[in-house]
Short mmCIF file of C-alpha atoms in Angstrom, two decimals:
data_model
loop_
_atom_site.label_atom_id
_atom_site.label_comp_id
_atom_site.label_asym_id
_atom_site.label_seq_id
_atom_site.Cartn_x
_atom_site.Cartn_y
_atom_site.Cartn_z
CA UNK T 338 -51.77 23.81 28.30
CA UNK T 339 -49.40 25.75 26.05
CA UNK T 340 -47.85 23.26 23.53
CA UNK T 341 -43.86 22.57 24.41
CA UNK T 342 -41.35 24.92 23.15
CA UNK T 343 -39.87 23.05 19.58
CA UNK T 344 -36.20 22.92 20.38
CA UNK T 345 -34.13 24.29 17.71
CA UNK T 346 -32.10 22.00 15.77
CA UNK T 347 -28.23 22.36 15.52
CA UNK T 348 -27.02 23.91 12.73
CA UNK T 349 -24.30 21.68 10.93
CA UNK T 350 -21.08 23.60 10.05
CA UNK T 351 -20.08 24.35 6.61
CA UNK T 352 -18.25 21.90 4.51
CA UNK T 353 -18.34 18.39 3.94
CA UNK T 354 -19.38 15.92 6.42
CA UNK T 355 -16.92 13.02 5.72
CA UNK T 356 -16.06 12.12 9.53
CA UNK T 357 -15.97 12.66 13.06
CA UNK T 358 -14.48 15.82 13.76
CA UNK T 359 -10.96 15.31 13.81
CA UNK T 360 -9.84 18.72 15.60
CA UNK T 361 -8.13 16.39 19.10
CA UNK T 362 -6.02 14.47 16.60
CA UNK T 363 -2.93 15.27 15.57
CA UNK T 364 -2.00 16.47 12.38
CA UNK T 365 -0.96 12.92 10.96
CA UNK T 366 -3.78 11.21 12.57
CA UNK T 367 -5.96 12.96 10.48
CA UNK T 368 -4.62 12.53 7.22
CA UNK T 369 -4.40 8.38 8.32
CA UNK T 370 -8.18 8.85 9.02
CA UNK T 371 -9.07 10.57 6.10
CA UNK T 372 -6.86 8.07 4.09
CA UNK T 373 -8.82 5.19 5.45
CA UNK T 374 -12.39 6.06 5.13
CA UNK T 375 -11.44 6.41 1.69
CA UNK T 376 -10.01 2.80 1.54
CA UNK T 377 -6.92 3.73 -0.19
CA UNK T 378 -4.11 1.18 -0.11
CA UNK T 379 -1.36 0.83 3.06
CA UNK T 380 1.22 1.63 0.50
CA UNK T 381 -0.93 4.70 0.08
CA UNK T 382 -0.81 6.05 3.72
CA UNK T 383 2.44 5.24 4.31
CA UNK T 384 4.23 7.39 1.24
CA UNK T 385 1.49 10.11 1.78
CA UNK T 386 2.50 10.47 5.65
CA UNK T 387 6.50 10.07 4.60
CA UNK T 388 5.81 12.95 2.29
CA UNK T 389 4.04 15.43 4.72
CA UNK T 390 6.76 14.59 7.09
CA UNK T 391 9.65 15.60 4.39
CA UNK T 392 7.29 18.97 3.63
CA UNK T 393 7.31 19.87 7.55
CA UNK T 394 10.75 19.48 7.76
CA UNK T 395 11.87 21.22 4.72
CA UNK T 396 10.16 24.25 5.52
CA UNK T 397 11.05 24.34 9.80
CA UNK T 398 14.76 25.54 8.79
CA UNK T 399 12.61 28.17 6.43
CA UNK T 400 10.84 29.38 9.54
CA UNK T 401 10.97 33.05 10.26
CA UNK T 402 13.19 34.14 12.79
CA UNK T 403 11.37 35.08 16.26
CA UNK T 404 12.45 38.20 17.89
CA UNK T 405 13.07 36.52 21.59
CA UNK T 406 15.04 33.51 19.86
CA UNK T 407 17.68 36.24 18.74
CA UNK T 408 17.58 35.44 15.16
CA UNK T 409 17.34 31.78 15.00
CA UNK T 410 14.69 30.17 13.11
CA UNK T 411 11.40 29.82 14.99
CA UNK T 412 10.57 26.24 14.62
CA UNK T 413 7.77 23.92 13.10
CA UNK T 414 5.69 25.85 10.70
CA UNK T 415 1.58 24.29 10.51
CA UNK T 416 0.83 23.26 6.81
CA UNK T 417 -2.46 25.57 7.84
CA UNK T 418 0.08 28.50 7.75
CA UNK T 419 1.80 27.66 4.16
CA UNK T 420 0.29 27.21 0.90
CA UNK T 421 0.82 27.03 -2.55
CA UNK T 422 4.00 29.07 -2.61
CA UNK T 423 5.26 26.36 -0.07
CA UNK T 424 4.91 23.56 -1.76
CA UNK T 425 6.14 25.09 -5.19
CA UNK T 426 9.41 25.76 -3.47
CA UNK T 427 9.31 21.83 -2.01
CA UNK T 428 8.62 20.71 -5.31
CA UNK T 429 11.18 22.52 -6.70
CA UNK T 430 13.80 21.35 -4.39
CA UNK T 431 12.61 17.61 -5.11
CA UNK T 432 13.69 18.33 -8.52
CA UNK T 433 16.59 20.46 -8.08
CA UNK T 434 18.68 19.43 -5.19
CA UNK T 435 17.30 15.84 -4.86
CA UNK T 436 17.43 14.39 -7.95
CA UNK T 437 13.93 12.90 -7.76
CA UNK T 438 12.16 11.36 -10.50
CA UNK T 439 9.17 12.59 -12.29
CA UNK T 440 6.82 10.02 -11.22
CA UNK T 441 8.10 10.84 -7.64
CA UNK T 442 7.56 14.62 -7.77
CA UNK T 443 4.02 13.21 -9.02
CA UNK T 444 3.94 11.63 -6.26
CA UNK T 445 4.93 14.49 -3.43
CA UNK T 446 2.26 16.36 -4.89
CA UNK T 447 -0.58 14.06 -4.94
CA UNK T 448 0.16 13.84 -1.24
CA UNK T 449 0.02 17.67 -0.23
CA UNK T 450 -3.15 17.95 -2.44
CA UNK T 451 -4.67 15.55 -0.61
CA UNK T 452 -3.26 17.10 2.42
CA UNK T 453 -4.57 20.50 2.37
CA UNK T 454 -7.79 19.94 0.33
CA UNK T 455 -8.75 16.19 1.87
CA UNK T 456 -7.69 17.08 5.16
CA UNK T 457 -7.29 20.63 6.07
CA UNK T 458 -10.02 21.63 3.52
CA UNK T 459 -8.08 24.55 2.40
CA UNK T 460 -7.55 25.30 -1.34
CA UNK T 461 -4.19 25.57 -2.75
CA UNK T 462 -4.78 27.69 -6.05
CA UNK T 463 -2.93 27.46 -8.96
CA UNK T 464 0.83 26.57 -8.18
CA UNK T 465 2.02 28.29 -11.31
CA UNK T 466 5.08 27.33 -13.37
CA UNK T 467 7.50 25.45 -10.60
CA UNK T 468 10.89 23.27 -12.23
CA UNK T 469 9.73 19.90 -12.87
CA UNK T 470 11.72 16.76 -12.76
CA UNK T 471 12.48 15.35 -16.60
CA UNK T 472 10.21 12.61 -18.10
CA UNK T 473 12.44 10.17 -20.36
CA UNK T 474 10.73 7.73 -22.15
CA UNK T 475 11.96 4.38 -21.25
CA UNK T 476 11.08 0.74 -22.88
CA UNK T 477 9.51 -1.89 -21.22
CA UNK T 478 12.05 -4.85 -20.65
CA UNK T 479 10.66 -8.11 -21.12
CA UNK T 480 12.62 -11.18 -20.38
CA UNK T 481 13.19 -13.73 -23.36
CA UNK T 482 11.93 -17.20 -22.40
CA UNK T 483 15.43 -18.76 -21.70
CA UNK T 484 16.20 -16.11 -19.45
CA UNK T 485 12.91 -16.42 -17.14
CA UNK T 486 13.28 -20.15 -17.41
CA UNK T 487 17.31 -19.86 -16.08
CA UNK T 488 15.45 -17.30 -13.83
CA UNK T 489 13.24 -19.26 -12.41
CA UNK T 490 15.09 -22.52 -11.92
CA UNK T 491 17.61 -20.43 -10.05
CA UNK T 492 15.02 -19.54 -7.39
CA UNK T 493 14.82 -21.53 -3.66
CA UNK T 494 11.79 -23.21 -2.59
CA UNK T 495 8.31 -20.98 -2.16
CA UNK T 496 10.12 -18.41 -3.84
CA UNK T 497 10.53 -20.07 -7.07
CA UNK T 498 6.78 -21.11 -6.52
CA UNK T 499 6.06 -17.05 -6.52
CA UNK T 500 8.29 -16.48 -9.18
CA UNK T 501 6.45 -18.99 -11.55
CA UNK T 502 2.96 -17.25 -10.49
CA UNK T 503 4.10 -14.04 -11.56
CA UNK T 504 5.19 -15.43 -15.11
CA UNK T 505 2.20 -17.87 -15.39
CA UNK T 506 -0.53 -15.44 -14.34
CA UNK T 507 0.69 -11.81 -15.20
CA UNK T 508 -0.16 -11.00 -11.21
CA UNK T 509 1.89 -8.44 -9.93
CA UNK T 510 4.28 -9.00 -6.89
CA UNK T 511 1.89 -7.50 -4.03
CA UNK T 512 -0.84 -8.91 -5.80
CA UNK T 513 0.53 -12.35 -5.46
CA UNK T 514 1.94 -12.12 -1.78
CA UNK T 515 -1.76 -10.68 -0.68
CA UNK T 516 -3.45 -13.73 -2.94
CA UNK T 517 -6.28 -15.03 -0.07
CA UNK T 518 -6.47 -18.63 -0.39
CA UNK T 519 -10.25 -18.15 -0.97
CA UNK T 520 -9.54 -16.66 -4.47
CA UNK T 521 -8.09 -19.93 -6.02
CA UNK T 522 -9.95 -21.79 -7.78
CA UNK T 523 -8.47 -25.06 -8.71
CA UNK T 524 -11.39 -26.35 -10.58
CA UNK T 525 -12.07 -23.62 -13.23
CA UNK T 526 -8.22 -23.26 -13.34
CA UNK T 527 -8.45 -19.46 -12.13
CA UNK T 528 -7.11 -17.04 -10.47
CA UNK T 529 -9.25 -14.15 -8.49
CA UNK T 530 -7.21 -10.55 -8.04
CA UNK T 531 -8.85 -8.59 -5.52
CA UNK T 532 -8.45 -4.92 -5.61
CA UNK T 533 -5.77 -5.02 -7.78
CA UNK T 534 -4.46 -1.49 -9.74
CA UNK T 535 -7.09 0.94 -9.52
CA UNK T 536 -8.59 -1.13 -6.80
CA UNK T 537 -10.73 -3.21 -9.45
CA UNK T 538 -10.70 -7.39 -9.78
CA UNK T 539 -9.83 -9.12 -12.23
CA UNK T 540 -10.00 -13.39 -13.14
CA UNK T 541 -6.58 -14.37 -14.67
CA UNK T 542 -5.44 -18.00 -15.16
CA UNK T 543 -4.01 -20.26 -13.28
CA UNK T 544 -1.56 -22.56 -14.92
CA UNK T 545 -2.44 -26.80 -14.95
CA UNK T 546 1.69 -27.16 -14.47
CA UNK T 547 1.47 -25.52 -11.01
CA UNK T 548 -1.58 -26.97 -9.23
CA UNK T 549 0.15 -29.47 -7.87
CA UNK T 550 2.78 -27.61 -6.38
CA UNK T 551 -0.06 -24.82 -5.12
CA UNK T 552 -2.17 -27.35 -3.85
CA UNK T 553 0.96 -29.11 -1.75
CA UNK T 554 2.07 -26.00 -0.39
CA UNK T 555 -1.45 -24.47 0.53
CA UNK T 556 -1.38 -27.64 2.77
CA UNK T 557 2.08 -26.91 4.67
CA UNK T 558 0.26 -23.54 5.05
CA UNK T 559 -3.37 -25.30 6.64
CA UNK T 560 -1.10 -27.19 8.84
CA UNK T 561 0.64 -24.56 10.45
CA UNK T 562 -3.31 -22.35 10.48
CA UNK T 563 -4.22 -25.36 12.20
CA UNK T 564 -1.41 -24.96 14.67
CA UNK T 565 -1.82 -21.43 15.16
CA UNK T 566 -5.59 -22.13 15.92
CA UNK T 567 -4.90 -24.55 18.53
CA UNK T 568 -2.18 -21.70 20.40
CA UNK T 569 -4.73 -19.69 20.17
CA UNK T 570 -3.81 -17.49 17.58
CA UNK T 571 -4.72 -18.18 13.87
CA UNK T 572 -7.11 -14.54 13.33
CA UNK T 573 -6.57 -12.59 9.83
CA UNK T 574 -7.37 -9.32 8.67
CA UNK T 575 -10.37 -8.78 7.20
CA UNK T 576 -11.02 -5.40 5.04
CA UNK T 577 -14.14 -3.28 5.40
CA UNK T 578 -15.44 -4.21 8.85
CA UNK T 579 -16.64 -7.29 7.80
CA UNK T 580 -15.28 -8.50 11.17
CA UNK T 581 -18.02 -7.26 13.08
CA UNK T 582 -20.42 -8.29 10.53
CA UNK T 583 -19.22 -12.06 10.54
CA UNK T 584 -17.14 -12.50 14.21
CA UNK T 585 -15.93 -16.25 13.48
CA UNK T 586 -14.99 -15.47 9.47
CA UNK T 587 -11.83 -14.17 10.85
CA UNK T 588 -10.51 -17.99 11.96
CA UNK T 589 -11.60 -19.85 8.71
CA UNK T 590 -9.10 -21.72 6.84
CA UNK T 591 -9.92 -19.45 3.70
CA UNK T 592 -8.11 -16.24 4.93
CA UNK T 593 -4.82 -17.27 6.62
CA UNK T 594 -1.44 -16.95 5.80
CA UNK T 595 2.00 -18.72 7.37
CA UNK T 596 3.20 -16.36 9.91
CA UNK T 597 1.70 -14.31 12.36
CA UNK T 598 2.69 -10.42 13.00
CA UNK T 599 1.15 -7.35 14.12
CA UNK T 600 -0.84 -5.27 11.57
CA UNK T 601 0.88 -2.30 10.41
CA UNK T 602 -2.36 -0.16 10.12
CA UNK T 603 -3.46 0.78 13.65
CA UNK T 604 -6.55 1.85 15.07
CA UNK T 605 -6.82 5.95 15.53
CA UNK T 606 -8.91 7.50 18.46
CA UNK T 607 -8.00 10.83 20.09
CA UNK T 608 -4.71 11.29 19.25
CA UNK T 609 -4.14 7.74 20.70
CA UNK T 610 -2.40 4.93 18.13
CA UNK T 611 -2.16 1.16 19.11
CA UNK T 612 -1.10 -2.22 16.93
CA UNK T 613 -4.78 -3.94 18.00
CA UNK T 614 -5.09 -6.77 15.31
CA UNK T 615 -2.60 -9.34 13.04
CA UNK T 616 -2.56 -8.78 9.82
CA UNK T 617 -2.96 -12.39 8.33
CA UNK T 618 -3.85 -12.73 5.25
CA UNK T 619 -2.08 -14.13 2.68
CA UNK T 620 -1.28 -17.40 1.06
CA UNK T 621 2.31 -16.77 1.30
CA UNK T 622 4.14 -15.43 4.54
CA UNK T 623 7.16 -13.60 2.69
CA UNK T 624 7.16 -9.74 2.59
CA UNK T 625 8.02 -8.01 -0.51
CA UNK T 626 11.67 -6.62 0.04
CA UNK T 627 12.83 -10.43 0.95
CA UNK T 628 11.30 -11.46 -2.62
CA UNK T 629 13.00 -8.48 -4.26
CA UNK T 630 16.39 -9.46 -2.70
CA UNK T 631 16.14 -13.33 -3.16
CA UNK T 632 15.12 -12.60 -6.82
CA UNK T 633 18.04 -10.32 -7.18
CA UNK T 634 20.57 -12.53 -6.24
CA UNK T 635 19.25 -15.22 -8.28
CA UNK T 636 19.62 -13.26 -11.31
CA UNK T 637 22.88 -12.39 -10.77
CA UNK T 638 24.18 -15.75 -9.93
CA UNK T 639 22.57 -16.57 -13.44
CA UNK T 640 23.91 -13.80 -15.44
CA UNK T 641 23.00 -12.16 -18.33
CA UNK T 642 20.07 -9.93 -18.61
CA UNK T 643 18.34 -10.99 -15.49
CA UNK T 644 21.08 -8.88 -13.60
CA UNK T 645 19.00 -5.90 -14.51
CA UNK T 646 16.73 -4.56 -11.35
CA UNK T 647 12.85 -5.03 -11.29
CA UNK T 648 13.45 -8.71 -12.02
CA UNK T 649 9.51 -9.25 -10.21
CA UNK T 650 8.15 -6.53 -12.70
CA UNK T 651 10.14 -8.32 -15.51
CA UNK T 652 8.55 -11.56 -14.88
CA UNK T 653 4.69 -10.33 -14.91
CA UNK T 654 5.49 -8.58 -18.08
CA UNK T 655 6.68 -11.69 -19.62
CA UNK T 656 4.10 -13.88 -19.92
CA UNK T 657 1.37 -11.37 -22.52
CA UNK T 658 4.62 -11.10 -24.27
CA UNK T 659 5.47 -15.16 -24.42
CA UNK T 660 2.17 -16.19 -25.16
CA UNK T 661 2.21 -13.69 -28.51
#
């Protein structure tokens, strides 16, 4: 008998083979899928989408007229039909007619990079010489002792609890309102900072004056997991899958946080979004705009140089500069 035919194998198309072809999903969809198998932050997504979004828009009132819409402009332009001319003119207009700041020009481009060569795997080219928002050079403000003190006796209840945090540990505000209860460690006095700026940990301290208050809250907060547990709720997001790879680690009393809500970052499949998980997984159940408001008011009913905005920035900066 003949030996059987050797079926060819399929040829792999050029380019890089970071993911399941994306070519049913919508634009978006793609750069959120692209954004997450590299693990970059929710932040991250979120002002990367916004940004695409603004570049769309700018550039449908741009659109050529079509002959049958009898000189109107034609619509949505694809980013696939634009390129580096495009953006140069967004950029400019960032600049020009909105005002923006450098960093957020930065910012706009890092997006469409990642837009056109991460996603649509097109390259840009050089963009040339484009207007470019103005860098001053600012100084860091660091609050004087007194003033975080009259600062932080100001603030109500957990929040005064997170304010002392950021000015005993130098965390930064997300990184203390994402702090898993896991990464305190009472007995070496420490502090664990996962994936913190440039997605790298770090150990920082953890203060003997506010164990005691820690350890009393982190019980309110077991009380109410408990609770949630026994509703049936009580599940936390865990990063990197490692749901599937431990099923019950999801429930454990080291992940939780106070309140429950849906999950912000939704599962992608053929065009198709849904909210399929809580995200639950902090220490502290307080999102970051309430903290910048409740600090903000504080300061001004104290006066004096605490009136000045970035009063959660202020505080982390203060404690290298207090222990000199």
């Amino acid at each position: 008998m003949p030996p059987p035919a050797e079926v060819p194998k399929p040829e792999l198309p050029p380019g890089p083979q970071t993911a399941i072809p994306t070519s049913k999903l919508k634009l978006l969809d793609q750069v959120r899928r692209e954004i997450r198998l590299r693990h970059y932050s929710l932040r991250t997504e979120e002002a990367y989408v916004d940004w695409i979004k603004r570049f769309i828009h700018f550039h449908k009132a741009k659109a050529a007229p079509h002959p049958s819409a009898g000189g109107e402009a034609s619509g949505w332009r694809h980013p696939r039909d634009m390129g580096a001319a495009e953006v140069r003119q967004f950029l400019e207009h960032l600049a020009a007619d909105r005002n923006v700041a450098a960093p957020t020009q930065d910012q706009a481009l890092n997006a469409l990079v990642f837009l056109y060569h991460g996603v649509l795997k097109i390259k840009l080219g050089e963009l040339g010489e484009y207007l470019r928002a103005n860098k001053p050079a600012h100084l860091p403000v660091v609050l004087a002792r007194p003033e975080a003190q009259r600062l932080l006796a100001a603030l109500p209840g957990t929040h005064q609890l997170i304010g002392q945090l950021l000015y005993g540990t130098g965390m930064r505000l997300l990184e203390c309102l994402r702090l898993r209860i896991k990464d305190v460690d009472f007995e070496r006095n420490q502090i664990t900072v996962r994936d913190g700026k440039g997605f790298k940990d770090r150990v920082t301290m953890l203060p003997d004056k506010l164990k005691g208050e820690l350890s009393r809250h982190l019980e309110r907060v077991k009380l109410l997991h408990e609770q949630d547990l026994a509703q049936g709720g009580g599940r936390v997001y865990l990063p990197y899958a490692l749901a599937e790879k431990y099923p019950n680690a999801n429930r454990e009393w080291a992940w939780p946080r106070k309140r429950l809500r849906l999950t912000r970052r939704s599962s992608i499949g053929c065009g198709n979004t849904s909210i399929h998980v809580l995200r639950v997984h902090s220490a502290f159940g307080i999102r970051s705009g309430t903290l910048h408001w409740v600090f903000g008011r504080s300061a001004s009913a104290v006066g004096g140089a605490p009136t000045r905005t970035g009063i959660c920035n202020f505080l982390s900066r203060a404690v290298a500069a207090n222990l000199l």
